[in-house]
Amino acid sequence: MADIGIDLGTGTTVVCHPRDGVVHDEPSVLVEWPTRRGRELLLGTEAAALEGRTPPGARVGRPVRGGAVTDLSLVRTYLHELLRRTSRSRWRARRPHAVLSCPVDATPLERRALVESAEEAGLGHVDLLPAPLAAALGCGLDLTDARVQAVADIGAGTAEIAVFCRGTVLTRRSCRHAGDEMTTAVRTHLREQHGLHLSDAAADALKVGASSTREPLAAEGRDAATGRPRVVTVEVAEVEAAVAPVVRRAVAALGAFLEDLPVAGVPDLFAGGVVLAGGSALAPPVRDDLEAALGFPVKVPERPRTCVAEGLALAGGRPARDIRPA
Ligand SMILES: Nc1ncnc2c1ncn2[C@@H]1O[C@H](COP(=O)(O)OP(=O)(O)OP(=O)(O)O)[C@@H](O)[C@H]1O
Ligand SMILES: [Mg+2]
């Protein structure tokens, strides 16, 4: 039985223990802060709060971009620090068995790089499971079911969909049009239409805010002309219009799976629907546009942001032959 499921995402890292549930859900950021004796490592929320505020000599790193490992030594240091913070004390004596997420289209080289970095970081044995299959497990689907099932995962750096039957992927699509690109679109809109420079964090907060209210939102930034601080009121419809082209690109790329969907799978997907996981699933236009493009019902699970990690923690308890990604 595995000890830990780690969903190392572009934006967020979620760690789940099979018994304790989610024990870590924080931004995937590591800061090496210079000190007189060497360096101090800061990780997650604490590290993300320092982005753009670090002194010379500090290093700010994000271990994953667009679902792929950026820098092997950074991933090693990040995972080592993550394990130190999230491991139960009894694990410290041994190397825990982990299941990590990877993109559904990860190449053998990318998979090997991730497994090796994770093992060097202190994990005993590492298995990988593509994020959409992990999300399926995490929201209670049976991977071994003989019916055709489809799960999409739209996160920060990647959007992907896998269609599978009895644990085997039949078809899949992925692209890089996801949450980070939507955030960039919001930043660009504010700069071009309101003359306001926003930080990435402020643009992301505006985008996230627009998914849960119809009330106008306040954006705090720097005036592009004068450089002075300024607050601008932004309508939700404006934010939705700014992200709409990115959503359309993501939906078009994922929807292309219909070209290779076996016709026998159509009744199965009408009955079961397409599950939509990942943080960007929380933006209502993403779900609505995907449903309109596919013609199948699209269902957002109860915990779309953490269901991948929850599935990874469950997957470790299953025999490896039950997990047969393409
Ligand atoms: N309520 C919300 N409305 C809109 N977007 C949201 C909401 N909550 C989170 N997001 C977005 O979801 C993204 C993060 O999702 P998630 O944690 O699934 O990504 P990730 O796993 O880190 O990335 P990836 O899987 O692409 O490597 C961010 O772009 C964030 O802005
Ligand atoms: Mg993810």
Short mmCIF file of N, CA, C and O in Angstrom, two decimals, residues 108-199:
data_model
loop_
_atom_site.label_atom_id
_atom_site.label_comp_id
_atom_site.label_asym_id
_atom_site.label_seq_id
_atom_site.Cartn_x
_atom_site.Cartn_y
_atom_site.Cartn_z
N PRO A 108 8.25 9.15 -22.29
CA PRO A 108 9.01 8.27 -21.39
C PRO A 108 10.16 9.02 -20.70
O PRO A 108 10.44 8.80 -19.53
N LEU A 109 10.78 9.95 -21.43
CA LEU A 109 11.90 10.72 -20.85
C LEU A 109 11.40 11.61 -19.70
O LEU A 109 12.03 11.69 -18.64
N GLU A 110 10.25 12.27 -19.92
CA GLU A 110 9.69 13.14 -18.87
C GLU A 110 9.29 12.32 -17.65
O GLU A 110 9.49 12.73 -16.51
N ARG A 111 8.72 11.14 -17.90
CA ARG A 111 8.32 10.27 -16.80
C ARG A 111 9.54 9.84 -15.99
O ARG A 111 9.53 9.87 -14.75
N ARG A 112 10.61 9.44 -16.72
CA ARG A 112 11.80 8.96 -16.02
C ARG A 112 12.41 10.09 -15.20
O ARG A 112 12.83 9.89 -14.06
N ALA A 113 12.44 11.29 -15.76
CA ALA A 113 13.03 12.43 -15.05
C ALA A 113 12.27 12.69 -13.74
O ALA A 113 12.89 12.91 -12.69
N LEU A 114 10.97 12.59 -13.79
CA LEU A 114 10.16 12.85 -12.60
C LEU A 114 10.38 11.75 -11.55
O LEU A 114 10.58 12.04 -10.36
N VAL A 115 10.37 10.50 -12.00
CA VAL A 115 10.55 9.38 -11.06
C VAL A 115 11.93 9.46 -10.41
O VAL A 115 12.07 9.35 -9.18
N GLU A 116 12.96 9.72 -11.22
CA GLU A 116 14.32 9.76 -10.65
C GLU A 116 14.48 10.91 -9.67
O GLU A 116 15.05 10.73 -8.59
N SER A 117 13.95 12.09 -10.02
CA SER A 117 14.07 13.23 -9.09
C SER A 117 13.34 12.92 -7.80
O SER A 117 13.82 13.26 -6.72
N ALA A 118 12.17 12.27 -7.91
CA ALA A 118 11.38 11.99 -6.70
C ALA A 118 12.10 10.96 -5.83
O ALA A 118 12.13 11.09 -4.61
N GLU A 119 12.70 9.97 -6.47
CA GLU A 119 13.41 8.96 -5.67
C GLU A 119 14.64 9.58 -5.01
O GLU A 119 14.93 9.31 -3.85
N GLU A 120 15.32 10.47 -5.75
CA GLU A 120 16.49 11.13 -5.15
C GLU A 120 16.07 12.08 -4.02
O GLU A 120 16.86 12.37 -3.13
N ALA A 121 14.83 12.54 -4.05
CA ALA A 121 14.35 13.46 -2.99
C ALA A 121 14.01 12.70 -1.71
O ALA A 121 13.74 13.32 -0.69
N GLY A 122 14.01 11.37 -1.75
CA GLY A 122 13.77 10.62 -0.53
C GLY A 122 12.56 9.71 -0.57
O GLY A 122 12.21 9.09 0.44
N LEU A 123 11.92 9.61 -1.74
CA LEU A 123 10.79 8.68 -1.84
C LEU A 123 11.35 7.30 -2.17
O LEU A 123 12.30 7.17 -2.95
N GLY A 124 10.75 6.26 -1.57
CA GLY A 124 11.31 4.92 -1.72
C GLY A 124 11.00 4.32 -3.07
O GLY A 124 11.87 3.84 -3.78
N HIS A 125 9.74 4.36 -3.42
CA HIS A 125 9.33 3.76 -4.68
C HIS A 125 8.28 4.69 -5.27
O HIS A 125 7.36 5.11 -4.57
N VAL A 126 8.43 5.03 -6.54
CA VAL A 126 7.54 6.03 -7.12
C VAL A 126 6.80 5.45 -8.32
O VAL A 126 7.42 4.90 -9.24
N ASP A 127 5.49 5.54 -8.31
CA ASP A 127 4.67 5.20 -9.47
C ASP A 127 4.07 6.49 -10.00
O ASP A 127 3.84 7.43 -9.23
N LEU A 128 3.79 6.51 -11.31
CA LEU A 128 3.13 7.69 -11.90
C LEU A 128 1.76 7.29 -12.40
O LEU A 128 1.57 6.17 -12.88
N LEU A 129 0.82 8.21 -12.31
CA LEU A 129 -0.52 7.98 -12.85
C LEU A 129 -0.95 9.28 -13.54
O LEU A 129 -0.87 10.35 -12.92
N PRO A 130 -1.38 9.22 -14.81
CA PRO A 130 -1.83 10.47 -15.46
C PRO A 130 -2.95 11.14 -14.67
O PRO A 130 -3.86 10.47 -14.16
N ALA A 131 -2.87 12.48 -14.61
CA ALA A 131 -3.80 13.24 -13.77
C ALA A 131 -5.27 12.93 -14.05
O ALA A 131 -6.05 12.77 -13.08
N PRO A 132 -5.74 12.81 -15.31
CA PRO A 132 -7.18 12.55 -15.49
C PRO A 132 -7.61 11.20 -14.90
O PRO A 132 -8.72 11.09 -14.36
N LEU A 133 -6.72 10.18 -14.96
CA LEU A 133 -7.10 8.88 -14.39
C LEU A 133 -7.12 8.97 -12.86
O LEU A 133 -7.99 8.39 -12.20
N ALA A 134 -6.17 9.72 -12.32
CA ALA A 134 -6.16 9.91 -10.86
C ALA A 134 -7.42 10.66 -10.43
O ALA A 134 -8.05 10.31 -9.42
N ALA A 135 -7.80 11.67 -11.22
CA ALA A 135 -9.02 12.43 -10.89
C ALA A 135 -10.24 11.51 -10.91
O ALA A 135 -11.12 11.61 -10.05
N ALA A 136 -10.25 10.57 -11.87
CA ALA A 136 -11.38 9.64 -11.95
C ALA A 136 -11.48 8.82 -10.66
O ALA A 136 -12.56 8.71 -10.06
N LEU A 137 -10.33 8.29 -10.22
CA LEU A 137 -10.33 7.51 -8.97
C LEU A 137 -10.75 8.37 -7.79
O LEU A 137 -11.53 7.95 -6.94
N GLY A 138 -10.21 9.60 -7.77
CA GLY A 138 -10.47 10.51 -6.64
C GLY A 138 -11.91 10.93 -6.53
O GLY A 138 -12.37 11.32 -5.46
N CYS A 139 -12.65 10.87 -7.64
CA CYS A 139 -14.07 11.22 -7.49
C CYS A 139 -14.95 9.98 -7.57
O CYS A 139 -16.14 10.08 -7.87
N GLY A 140 -14.36 8.83 -7.29
CA GLY A 140 -15.17 7.63 -7.05
C GLY A 140 -15.47 6.78 -8.27
O GLY A 140 -16.23 5.82 -8.17
N LEU A 141 -14.89 7.11 -9.44
CA LEU A 141 -15.13 6.25 -10.60
C LEU A 141 -14.29 4.98 -10.46
O LEU A 141 -13.22 4.99 -9.86
N ASP A 142 -14.79 3.92 -11.08
CA ASP A 142 -14.06 2.65 -11.06
C ASP A 142 -13.28 2.56 -12.37
O ASP A 142 -13.86 2.45 -13.45
N LEU A 143 -11.94 2.62 -12.26
CA LEU A 143 -11.11 2.62 -13.48
C LEU A 143 -11.26 1.33 -14.27
O LEU A 143 -11.01 1.30 -15.46
N THR A 144 -11.63 0.25 -13.60
CA THR A 144 -11.69 -1.05 -14.28
C THR A 144 -13.05 -1.28 -14.97
O THR A 144 -13.26 -2.32 -15.59
N ASP A 145 -13.95 -0.31 -14.86
CA ASP A 145 -15.29 -0.45 -15.45
C ASP A 145 -15.19 -0.70 -16.96
O ASP A 145 -14.33 -0.14 -17.65
N ALA A 146 -16.10 -1.52 -17.47
CA ALA A 146 -16.07 -1.85 -18.91
C ALA A 146 -16.74 -0.79 -19.77
O ALA A 146 -16.66 -0.84 -20.99
N ARG A 147 -17.42 0.17 -19.11
CA ARG A 147 -18.01 1.26 -19.90
C ARG A 147 -16.93 2.30 -20.23
O ARG A 147 -15.94 2.44 -19.50
N VAL A 148 -17.16 3.05 -21.30
CA VAL A 148 -16.23 4.11 -21.67
C VAL A 148 -16.46 5.31 -20.74
O VAL A 148 -17.60 5.70 -20.50
N GLN A 149 -15.36 5.86 -20.17
CA GLN A 149 -15.46 7.01 -19.27
C GLN A 149 -14.53 8.11 -19.78
O GLN A 149 -13.51 7.81 -20.42
N ALA A 150 -14.87 9.35 -19.48
CA ALA A 150 -14.03 10.47 -19.93
C ALA A 150 -13.83 11.45 -18.77
O ALA A 150 -14.80 11.81 -18.09
N VAL A 151 -12.58 11.83 -18.55
CA VAL A 151 -12.28 12.81 -17.50
C VAL A 151 -11.35 13.87 -18.07
O VAL A 151 -10.31 13.56 -18.66
N ALA A 152 -11.75 15.14 -17.91
CA ALA A 152 -10.91 16.27 -18.30
C ALA A 152 -10.32 16.88 -17.04
O ALA A 152 -10.93 16.81 -15.96
N ASP A 153 -9.14 17.47 -17.17
CA ASP A 153 -8.49 18.14 -16.04
C ASP A 153 -7.93 19.46 -16.58
O ASP A 153 -7.03 19.44 -17.42
N ILE A 154 -8.50 20.57 -16.15
CA ILE A 154 -7.99 21.87 -16.60
C ILE A 154 -7.42 22.59 -15.39
O ILE A 154 -8.14 22.99 -14.47
N GLY A 155 -6.09 22.67 -15.38
CA GLY A 155 -5.41 23.26 -14.22
C GLY A 155 -4.86 24.62 -14.54
O GLY A 155 -5.54 25.46 -15.17
N ALA A 156 -3.60 24.86 -14.11
CA ALA A 156 -2.98 26.16 -14.35
C ALA A 156 -2.19 26.15 -15.65
O ALA A 156 -2.28 27.09 -16.44
N GLY A 157 -1.43 25.07 -15.88
CA GLY A 157 -0.54 25.04 -17.04
C GLY A 157 -1.00 24.12 -18.15
O GLY A 157 -0.54 24.26 -19.29
N THR A 158 -1.88 23.17 -17.84
CA THR A 158 -2.32 22.22 -18.87
C THR A 158 -3.81 21.97 -18.78
O THR A 158 -4.40 22.04 -17.71
N ALA A 159 -4.37 21.66 -19.96
CA ALA A 159 -5.74 21.17 -20.03
C ALA A 159 -5.64 19.83 -20.74
O ALA A 159 -4.96 19.73 -21.76
N GLU A 160 -6.24 18.81 -20.16
CA GLU A 160 -6.15 17.50 -20.82
C GLU A 160 -7.42 16.71 -20.60
O GLU A 160 -8.18 16.98 -19.68
N ILE A 161 -7.62 15.75 -21.49
CA ILE A 161 -8.78 14.87 -21.36
C ILE A 161 -8.33 13.46 -21.73
O ILE A 161 -7.52 13.28 -22.65
N ALA A 162 -8.81 12.48 -20.97
CA ALA A 162 -8.52 11.09 -21.29
C ALA A 162 -9.84 10.34 -21.34
O ALA A 162 -10.71 10.53 -20.49
N VAL A 163 -9.98 9.50 -22.36
CA VAL A 163 -11.15 8.64 -22.49
C VAL A 163 -10.63 7.23 -22.30
O VAL A 163 -9.65 6.83 -22.95
N PHE A 164 -11.22 6.49 -21.38
CA PHE A 164 -10.65 5.18 -21.07
C PHE A 164 -11.73 4.13 -20.84
O PHE A 164 -12.90 4.45 -20.61
N CYS A 165 -11.29 2.89 -20.94
CA CYS A 165 -12.18 1.75 -20.74
C CYS A 165 -11.35 0.66 -20.06
O CYS A 165 -10.24 0.36 -20.53
N ARG A 166 -11.84 0.10 -19.00
CA ARG A 166 -11.12 -0.92 -18.22
C ARG A 166 -9.68 -0.48 -17.93
O ARG A 166 -8.74 -1.23 -18.09
N GLY A 167 -9.53 0.77 -17.51
CA GLY A 167 -8.22 1.26 -17.09
C GLY A 167 -7.25 1.57 -18.22
O GLY A 167 -6.11 1.98 -17.97
N THR A 168 -7.67 1.38 -19.46
CA THR A 168 -6.78 1.64 -20.59
C THR A 168 -7.25 2.87 -21.36
O THR A 168 -8.45 2.98 -21.66
N VAL A 169 -6.31 3.78 -21.63
CA VAL A 169 -6.68 5.01 -22.33
C VAL A 169 -6.95 4.69 -23.80
O VAL A 169 -6.14 4.08 -24.48
N LEU A 170 -8.14 5.10 -24.28
CA LEU A 170 -8.51 4.87 -25.69
C LEU A 170 -8.10 6.05 -26.55
O LEU A 170 -7.65 5.90 -27.66
N THR A 171 -8.32 7.25 -26.00
CA THR A 171 -7.93 8.46 -26.72
C THR A 171 -7.70 9.57 -25.71
O THR A 171 -8.21 9.52 -24.59
N ARG A 172 -6.94 10.57 -26.10
CA ARG A 172 -6.61 11.66 -25.18
C ARG A 172 -6.25 12.90 -25.98
O ARG A 172 -5.87 12.81 -27.16
N ARG A 173 -6.38 14.04 -25.35
CA ARG A 173 -5.95 15.30 -25.95
C ARG A 173 -5.39 16.18 -24.84
O ARG A 173 -5.87 16.10 -23.70
N SER A 174 -4.43 17.02 -25.18
CA SER A 174 -3.99 17.98 -24.18
C SER A 174 -3.47 19.24 -24.86
O SER A 174 -3.14 19.22 -26.04
N CYS A 175 -3.44 20.32 -24.12
CA CYS A 175 -2.93 21.59 -24.65
C CYS A 175 -2.48 22.44 -23.47
O CYS A 175 -2.69 22.07 -22.32
N ARG A 176 -1.86 23.55 -23.78
CA ARG A 176 -1.33 24.43 -22.71
C ARG A 176 -2.26 25.62 -22.46
O ARG A 176 -1.88 26.56 -21.77
N HIS A 177 -3.45 25.62 -23.07
CA HIS A 177 -4.39 26.73 -22.84
C HIS A 177 -5.16 26.44 -21.55
O HIS A 177 -6.12 25.68 -21.56
N ALA A 178 -4.70 27.00 -20.45
CA ALA A 178 -5.32 26.68 -19.16
C ALA A 178 -5.31 27.92 -18.26
O ALA A 178 -5.22 29.05 -18.76
N GLY A 179 -5.41 27.69 -16.96
CA GLY A 179 -5.62 28.79 -15.99
C GLY A 179 -4.59 29.92 -16.07
O GLY A 179 -4.96 31.09 -15.99
N ASP A 180 -3.30 29.57 -16.22
CA ASP A 180 -2.28 30.63 -16.26
C ASP A 180 -2.50 31.55 -17.45
O ASP A 180 -2.33 32.78 -17.35
N GLU A 181 -2.89 30.96 -18.58
CA GLU A 181 -3.12 31.78 -19.78
C GLU A 181 -4.36 32.66 -19.58
O GLU A 181 -4.42 33.79 -20.07
N MET A 182 -5.34 32.14 -18.84
CA MET A 182 -6.54 32.96 -18.55
C MET A 182 -6.14 34.15 -17.67
O MET A 182 -6.61 35.27 -17.86
N THR A 183 -5.26 33.89 -16.69
CA THR A 183 -4.79 34.97 -15.81
C THR A 183 -4.03 36.03 -16.61
O THR A 183 -4.23 37.24 -16.42
N THR A 184 -3.20 35.59 -17.54
CA THR A 184 -2.46 36.53 -18.39
C THR A 184 -3.44 37.36 -19.21
O THR A 184 -3.23 38.58 -19.39
N ALA A 185 -4.52 36.73 -19.69
CA ALA A 185 -5.51 37.47 -20.49
C ALA A 185 -6.18 38.56 -19.64
O ALA A 185 -6.47 39.66 -20.14
N VAL A 186 -6.40 38.28 -18.36
CA VAL A 186 -7.01 39.28 -17.47
C VAL A 186 -6.04 40.44 -17.26
O VAL A 186 -6.41 41.63 -17.32
N ARG A 187 -4.76 40.12 -17.05
CA ARG A 187 -3.72 41.16 -16.88
C ARG A 187 -3.66 42.06 -18.10
O ARG A 187 -3.62 43.29 -18.00
N THR A 188 -3.66 41.42 -19.28
CA THR A 188 -3.55 42.19 -20.53
C THR A 188 -4.77 43.10 -20.69
O THR A 188 -4.65 44.26 -21.08
N HIS A 189 -5.96 42.57 -20.37
CA HIS A 189 -7.19 43.37 -20.48
C HIS A 189 -7.11 44.61 -19.58
O HIS A 189 -7.42 45.73 -20.01
N LEU A 190 -6.66 44.41 -18.36
CA LEU A 190 -6.58 45.55 -17.42
C LEU A 190 -5.57 46.59 -17.89
O LEU A 190 -5.80 47.80 -17.77
N ARG A 191 -4.47 46.12 -18.47
CA ARG A 191 -3.44 47.06 -18.96
C ARG A 191 -3.97 47.83 -20.17
O ARG A 191 -3.87 49.05 -20.23
N GLU A 192 -4.58 47.09 -21.11
CA GLU A 192 -4.99 47.74 -22.37
C GLU A 192 -6.25 48.58 -22.22
O GLU A 192 -6.37 49.64 -22.83
N GLN A 193 -7.22 48.11 -21.42
CA GLN A 193 -8.50 48.81 -21.33
C GLN A 193 -8.59 49.79 -20.16
O GLN A 193 -9.40 50.71 -20.17
N HIS A 194 -7.80 49.55 -19.10
CA HIS A 194 -7.90 50.43 -17.92
C HIS A 194 -6.58 51.13 -17.61
O HIS A 194 -6.49 51.87 -16.62
N GLY A 195 -5.54 50.84 -18.37
CA GLY A 195 -4.23 51.45 -18.11
C GLY A 195 -3.70 51.09 -16.73
O GLY A 195 -3.08 51.91 -16.05
N LEU A 196 -3.95 49.85 -16.29
CA LEU A 196 -3.55 49.43 -14.95
C LEU A 196 -2.62 48.22 -15.03
O LEU A 196 -2.96 47.21 -15.66
N HIS A 197 -1.44 48.33 -14.38
CA HIS A 197 -0.54 47.18 -14.28
C HIS A 197 -0.92 46.36 -13.05
O HIS A 197 -0.99 46.91 -11.95
N LEU A 198 -1.16 45.06 -13.25
CA LEU A 198 -1.53 44.19 -12.12
C LEU A 198 -0.43 43.15 -11.92
O LEU A 198 0.19 42.71 -12.89
N SER A 199 -0.23 42.71 -10.69
CA SER A 199 0.67 41.57 -10.45
C SER A 199 -0.06 40.31 -10.90
O SER A 199 -1.30 40.31 -11.03
#
